Amino acid sequence: MTQPPIDYALLGKQLHALLDTRDWLTNSAQLSAFVFEQIPELNWVGLYLQREAEVLSLGPFQGKPACHPIPFSKGVCGAAARSGQTQRVDDVHAVADHIACDANSRAELVIPIMSGDALWGVFDLDSPQPTRFSAADQAGLESLVAIFTQRTELPRFC
Ligand code: SME
């Protein structure tokens, strides 16, 4: 089903207002819940945090219980963490080392969250709809992560 375009500028204003504490835990939970509510056709949204070197630990999320921990060497999340680049996957079945937490997931978008030059975590979105994430969705969701980063005190875990 074709979805109407998403007004990411409006979502950015709403998210900015929602993130009214500097606390990373509160803001991470709010970011996940806000995006899960506002963006159609998602089955999982959440954060993985680098709480020890080169390992991603499950953080606040919406959706089914998920895989934990994820080493930097594995999966789409690991690729985002290693490269510091957003990973946009049209069909996870085509990615050999994709980690399947939910068999229904088909498209995935993973955005690195940086604290200065260091990787603090990743923001991960899954969809049951292949090709769910367009370049415009990537840019829009990266802008929401940038608002999260500006509005949040990111503690150094490791
Ligand atoms: N599919 C991810 C694992 C995390 S879940 O999607 C919540 C990956 O391959 O890294």
PDB file of C-alpha atoms and ligand atoms in Angstrom:
ATOM      1  CA  MET A   1       0.000   0.000   0.000  1.00  0.00           C
ATOM      2  CA  THR A   2       1.357   3.442  -0.903  1.00  0.00           C
ATOM      3  CA  GLN A   3       1.843   5.662   2.106  1.00  0.00           C
ATOM      4  CA  PRO A   4       1.419   9.467   2.080  1.00  0.00           C
ATOM      5  CA  PRO A   5       4.763  11.316   2.323  1.00  0.00           C
ATOM      6  CA  ILE A   6       6.045  11.798   5.844  1.00  0.00           C
ATOM      7  CA  ASP A   7       6.582  15.378   7.038  1.00  0.00           C
ATOM      8  CA  TYR A   8       9.951  14.890   8.735  1.00  0.00           C
ATOM      9  CA  ALA A   9      10.330  18.639   9.392  1.00  0.00           C
ATOM     10  CA  LEU A  10       7.138  18.547  11.479  1.00  0.00           C
ATOM     11  CA  LEU A  11       8.226  15.340  13.215  1.00  0.00           C
ATOM     12  CA  GLY A  12      11.540  17.054  14.016  1.00  0.00           C
ATOM     13  CA  LYS A  13       9.743  19.943  15.740  1.00  0.00           C
ATOM     14  CA  GLN A  14       7.582  17.520  17.726  1.00  0.00           C
ATOM     15  CA  LEU A  15      10.577  15.417  18.726  1.00  0.00           C
ATOM     16  CA  HIS A  16      12.539  18.510  19.766  1.00  0.00           C
ATOM     17  CA  ALA A  17       9.673  19.464  22.114  1.00  0.00           C
ATOM     18  CA  LEU A  18       9.344  15.892  23.422  1.00  0.00           C
ATOM     19  CA  LEU A  19      13.017  15.601  24.359  1.00  0.00           C
ATOM     20  CA  ASP A  20      12.848  18.123  27.189  1.00  0.00           C
ATOM     21  CA  THR A  21      15.358  16.418  29.474  1.00  0.00           C
ATOM     22  CA  ARG A  22      19.067  15.869  28.812  1.00  0.00           C
ATOM     23  CA  ASP A  23      18.773  12.321  30.203  1.00  0.00           C
ATOM     24  CA  TRP A  24      19.935   9.646  27.722  1.00  0.00           C
ATOM     25  CA  LEU A  25      17.657   6.886  29.035  1.00  0.00           C
ATOM     26  CA  THR A  26      14.487   8.960  28.991  1.00  0.00           C
ATOM     27  CA  ASN A  27      15.280  10.479  25.608  1.00  0.00           C
ATOM     28  CA  SER A  28      16.206   7.097  24.089  1.00  0.00           C
ATOM     29  CA  ALA A  29      12.873   5.642  25.209  1.00  0.00           C
ATOM     30  CA  GLN A  30      10.984   8.670  23.881  1.00  0.00           C
ATOM     31  CA  LEU A  31      12.803   8.577  20.521  1.00  0.00           C
ATOM     32  CA  SER A  32      11.942   4.895  20.031  1.00  0.00           C
ATOM     33  CA  ALA A  33       8.294   5.289  21.028  1.00  0.00           C
ATOM     34  CA  PHE A  34       7.826   8.469  18.970  1.00  0.00           C
ATOM     35  CA  VAL A  35       9.247   6.965  15.774  1.00  0.00           C
ATOM     36  CA  PHE A  36       7.348   3.673  16.264  1.00  0.00           C
ATOM     37  CA  GLU A  37       4.094   5.636  16.600  1.00  0.00           C
ATOM     38  CA  GLN A  38       4.690   8.110  13.782  1.00  0.00           C
ATOM     39  CA  ILE A  39       6.265   6.071  10.985  1.00  0.00           C
ATOM     40  CA  PRO A  40       4.024   3.474   9.344  1.00  0.00           C
ATOM     41  CA  GLU A  41       4.954  -0.126   8.538  1.00  0.00           C
ATOM     42  CA  LEU A  42       7.550  -0.700  11.256  1.00  0.00           C
ATOM     43  CA  ASN A  43       7.767  -3.817  13.432  1.00  0.00           C
ATOM     44  CA  TRP A  44      10.769  -2.820  15.571  1.00  0.00           C
ATOM     45  CA  VAL A  45      12.499   0.441  16.524  1.00  0.00           C
ATOM     46  CA  GLY A  46      15.204   0.894  19.113  1.00  0.00           C
ATOM     47  CA  LEU A  47      18.714   1.670  20.199  1.00  0.00           C
ATOM     48  CA  TYR A  48      21.765  -0.464  20.683  1.00  0.00           C
ATOM     49  CA  LEU A  49      24.458   1.172  22.838  1.00  0.00           C
ATOM     50  CA  GLN A  50      28.211   0.671  22.901  1.00  0.00           C
ATOM     51  CA  ARG A  51      28.501  -0.020  26.641  1.00  0.00           C
ATOM     52  CA  GLU A  52      31.694  -2.035  26.207  1.00  0.00           C
ATOM     53  CA  ALA A  53      34.233  -1.767  23.416  1.00  0.00           C
ATOM     54  CA  GLU A  54      32.983  -3.034  20.042  1.00  0.00           C
ATOM     55  CA  VAL A  55      29.837  -4.646  21.444  1.00  0.00           C
ATOM     56  CA  LEU A  56      26.281  -3.350  20.975  1.00  0.00           C
ATOM     57  CA  SER A  57      23.965  -3.772  23.970  1.00  0.00           C
ATOM     58  CA  LEU A  58      20.206  -3.650  23.623  1.00  0.00           C
ATOM     59  CA  GLY A  59      18.749  -0.356  24.823  1.00  0.00           C
ATOM     60  CA  PRO A  60      15.236   1.114  24.894  1.00  0.00           C
ATOM     61  CA  PHE A  61      13.058  -0.194  22.064  1.00  0.00           C
ATOM     62  CA  GLN A  62       9.541  -0.844  20.797  1.00  0.00           C
ATOM     63  CA  GLY A  63       8.564  -4.228  19.375  1.00  0.00           C
ATOM     64  CA  LYS A  64       9.342  -7.846  20.102  1.00  0.00           C
ATOM     65  CA  PRO A  65      12.205  -8.871  22.415  1.00  0.00           C
ATOM     66  CA  ALA A  66      15.394  -8.587  20.363  1.00  0.00           C
ATOM     67  CA  CYS A  67      18.891 -10.013  19.948  1.00  0.00           C
ATOM     68  CA  HIS A  68      21.501  -9.078  22.549  1.00  0.00           C
ATOM     69  CA  PRO A  69      24.424  -8.550  22.520  1.00  0.00           C
ATOM     70  CA  ILE A  70      25.577  -7.839  18.949  1.00  0.00           C
ATOM     71  CA  PRO A  71      29.334  -7.696  18.273  1.00  0.00           C
ATOM     72  CA  PHE A  72      30.612  -5.033  15.858  1.00  0.00           C
ATOM     73  CA  SER A  73      31.667  -7.899  13.561  1.00  0.00           C
ATOM     74  CA  LYS A  74      28.098  -9.048  12.874  1.00  0.00           C
ATOM     75  CA  GLY A  75      24.900  -8.009  11.169  1.00  0.00           C
ATOM     76  CA  VAL A  76      23.566  -4.772   9.762  1.00  0.00           C
ATOM     77  CA  CYS A  77      23.939  -3.060  13.148  1.00  0.00           C
ATOM     78  CA  GLY A  78      27.564  -4.190  13.333  1.00  0.00           C
ATOM     79  CA  ALA A  79      28.210  -2.807   9.839  1.00  0.00           C
ATOM     80  CA  ALA A  80      26.796   0.592  10.881  1.00  0.00           C
ATOM     81  CA  ALA A  81      28.893   0.542  14.061  1.00  0.00           C
ATOM     82  CA  ARG A  82      32.116  -0.431  12.245  1.00  0.00           C
ATOM     83  CA  SER A  83      31.741   2.026   9.390  1.00  0.00           C
ATOM     84  CA  GLY A  84      30.002   4.933  11.135  1.00  0.00           C
ATOM     85  CA  GLN A  85      27.742   5.029   8.051  1.00  0.00           C
ATOM     86  CA  THR A  86      23.983   4.535   7.860  1.00  0.00           C
ATOM     87  CA  GLN A  87      23.032   1.113   6.509  1.00  0.00           C
ATOM     88  CA  ARG A  88      19.869   1.039   4.382  1.00  0.00           C
ATOM     89  CA  VAL A  89      18.826  -2.475   3.383  1.00  0.00           C
ATOM     90  CA  ASP A  90      15.946  -3.076   0.968  1.00  0.00           C
ATOM     91  CA  ASP A  91      15.703  -6.788   1.736  1.00  0.00           C
ATOM     92  CA  VAL A  92      17.530  -8.346   4.661  1.00  0.00           C
ATOM     93  CA  HIS A  93      17.199 -11.794   3.028  1.00  0.00           C
ATOM     94  CA  ALA A  94      19.923 -10.628   0.608  1.00  0.00           C
ATOM     95  CA  VAL A  95      22.365  -9.793   3.430  1.00  0.00           C
ATOM     96  CA  ALA A  96      24.363 -12.896   4.373  1.00  0.00           C
ATOM     97  CA  ASP A  97      25.192 -11.907   7.952  1.00  0.00           C
ATOM     98  CA  HIS A  98      21.895 -10.205   8.793  1.00  0.00           C
ATOM     99  CA  ILE A  99      20.851 -11.140  12.335  1.00  0.00           C
ATOM    100  CA  ALA A 100      17.198 -12.214  12.243  1.00  0.00           C
ATOM    101  CA  CYS A 101      15.584 -11.226  15.544  1.00  0.00           C
ATOM    102  CA  ASP A 102      12.122 -11.425  13.978  1.00  0.00           C
ATOM    103  CA  ALA A 103      11.439 -13.541  10.874  1.00  0.00           C
ATOM    104  CA  ASN A 104       8.908 -10.925   9.719  1.00  0.00           C
ATOM    105  CA  SER A 105      11.553  -8.220   9.236  1.00  0.00           C
ATOM    106  CA  ARG A 106      12.438  -7.523   5.571  1.00  0.00           C
ATOM    107  CA  ALA A 107      13.818  -3.958   5.328  1.00  0.00           C
ATOM    108  CA  GLU A 108      16.208  -2.373   7.794  1.00  0.00           C
ATOM    109  CA  LEU A 109      17.704   1.058   8.449  1.00  0.00           C
ATOM    110  CA  VAL A 110      20.527   1.484  10.978  1.00  0.00           C
ATOM    111  CA  ILE A 111      21.813   4.984  11.797  1.00  0.00           C
ATOM    112  CA  PRO A 112      25.011   5.462  13.843  1.00  0.00           C
ATOM    113  CA  ILE A 113      24.731   7.739  16.888  1.00  0.00           C
ATOM    114  CA  MET A 114      28.020   9.574  17.401  1.00  0.00           C
ATOM    115  CA  SER A 115      29.349  11.346  20.471  1.00  0.00           C
ATOM    116  CA  GLY A 116      32.077  13.490  18.968  1.00  0.00           C
ATOM    117  CA  ASP A 117      34.290  11.078  17.033  1.00  0.00           C
ATOM    118  CA  ALA A 118      33.211   8.014  19.040  1.00  0.00           C
ATOM    119  CA  LEU A 119      30.342   5.688  18.258  1.00  0.00           C
ATOM    120  CA  TRP A 120      27.860   5.922  21.157  1.00  0.00           C
ATOM    121  CA  GLY A 121      25.254   3.568  19.699  1.00  0.00           C
ATOM    122  CA  VAL A 122      22.989   2.900  16.733  1.00  0.00           C
ATOM    123  CA  PHE A 123      19.332   3.592  16.038  1.00  0.00           C
ATOM    124  CA  ASP A 124      17.783   0.551  14.338  1.00  0.00           C
ATOM    125  CA  LEU A 125      14.474   0.340  12.462  1.00  0.00           C
ATOM    126  CA  ASP A 126      12.938  -2.807  10.966  1.00  0.00           C
ATOM    127  CA  SER A 127       9.991  -3.150   8.616  1.00  0.00           C
ATOM    128  CA  PRO A 128       8.063  -6.179   7.353  1.00  0.00           C
ATOM    129  CA  GLN A 129       7.817  -4.352   3.994  1.00  0.00           C
ATOM    130  CA  PRO A 130      10.740  -4.865   1.558  1.00  0.00           C
ATOM    131  CA  THR A 131      12.140  -1.518   0.244  1.00  0.00           C
ATOM    132  CA  ARG A 132      10.308   0.275   3.059  1.00  0.00           C
ATOM    133  CA  PHE A 133      13.055   2.874   3.569  1.00  0.00           C
ATOM    134  CA  SER A 134      13.679   5.364   0.754  1.00  0.00           C
ATOM    135  CA  ALA A 135      16.577   7.811   0.540  1.00  0.00           C
ATOM    136  CA  ALA A 136      14.116  10.470   1.782  1.00  0.00           C
ATOM    137  CA  ASP A 137      13.255   8.294   4.804  1.00  0.00           C
ATOM    138  CA  GLN A 138      16.957   7.850   5.499  1.00  0.00           C
ATOM    139  CA  ALA A 139      17.566  11.620   5.387  1.00  0.00           C
ATOM    140  CA  GLY A 140      14.489  12.309   7.517  1.00  0.00           C
ATOM    141  CA  LEU A 141      15.340   9.715  10.130  1.00  0.00           C
ATOM    142  CA  GLU A 142      18.980  10.887  10.228  1.00  0.00           C
ATOM    143  CA  SER A 143      17.635  14.388  10.967  1.00  0.00           C
ATOM    144  CA  LEU A 144      15.609  12.971  13.890  1.00  0.00           C
ATOM    145  CA  VAL A 145      18.724  11.233  15.242  1.00  0.00           C
ATOM    146  CA  ALA A 146      20.609  14.551  14.937  1.00  0.00           C
ATOM    147  CA  ILE A 147      17.914  16.198  17.099  1.00  0.00           C
ATOM    148  CA  PHE A 148      18.253  13.372  19.648  1.00  0.00           C
ATOM    149  CA  THR A 149      22.038  13.877  19.729  1.00  0.00           C
ATOM    150  CA  GLN A 150      21.724  17.657  20.182  1.00  0.00           C
ATOM    151  CA  ARG A 151      19.110  17.335  22.929  1.00  0.00           C
ATOM    152  CA  THR A 152      20.770  14.548  24.960  1.00  0.00           C
ATOM    153  CA  GLU A 153      23.776  14.273  27.252  1.00  0.00           C
ATOM    154  CA  LEU A 154      25.496  11.132  25.934  1.00  0.00           C
ATOM    155  CA  PRO A 155      27.503   9.535  28.762  1.00  0.00           C
ATOM    156  CA  ARG A 156      30.759   7.770  28.003  1.00  0.00           C
ATOM    157  CA  PHE A 157      30.196   4.086  28.807  1.00  0.00           C
ATOM    158  CA  CYS A 158      33.557   2.674  27.765  1.00  0.00           C
TER     159      CYS A 158
HETATM  160  N1  SME B   1      18.802  -7.201  12.224  1.00  0.00           N
HETATM  161  C1  SME B   1      19.822  -6.590  13.020  1.00  0.00           C
HETATM  162  C2  SME B   1      19.777  -7.083  14.450  1.00  0.00           C
HETATM  163  C3  SME B   1      18.954  -6.248  15.351  1.00  0.00           C
HETATM  164  S1  SME B   1      17.312  -6.469  15.140  1.00  0.00           S
HETATM  165  O1  SME B   1      16.891  -6.097  13.806  1.00  0.00           O
HETATM  166  C4  SME B   1      16.397  -5.711  16.298  1.00  0.00           C
HETATM  167  C5  SME B   1      21.194  -6.833  12.412  1.00  0.00           C
HETATM  168  O2  SME B   1      21.347  -7.607  11.462  1.00  0.00           O
HETATM  169  O3  SME B   1      22.148  -6.247  12.912  1.00  0.00           O
END
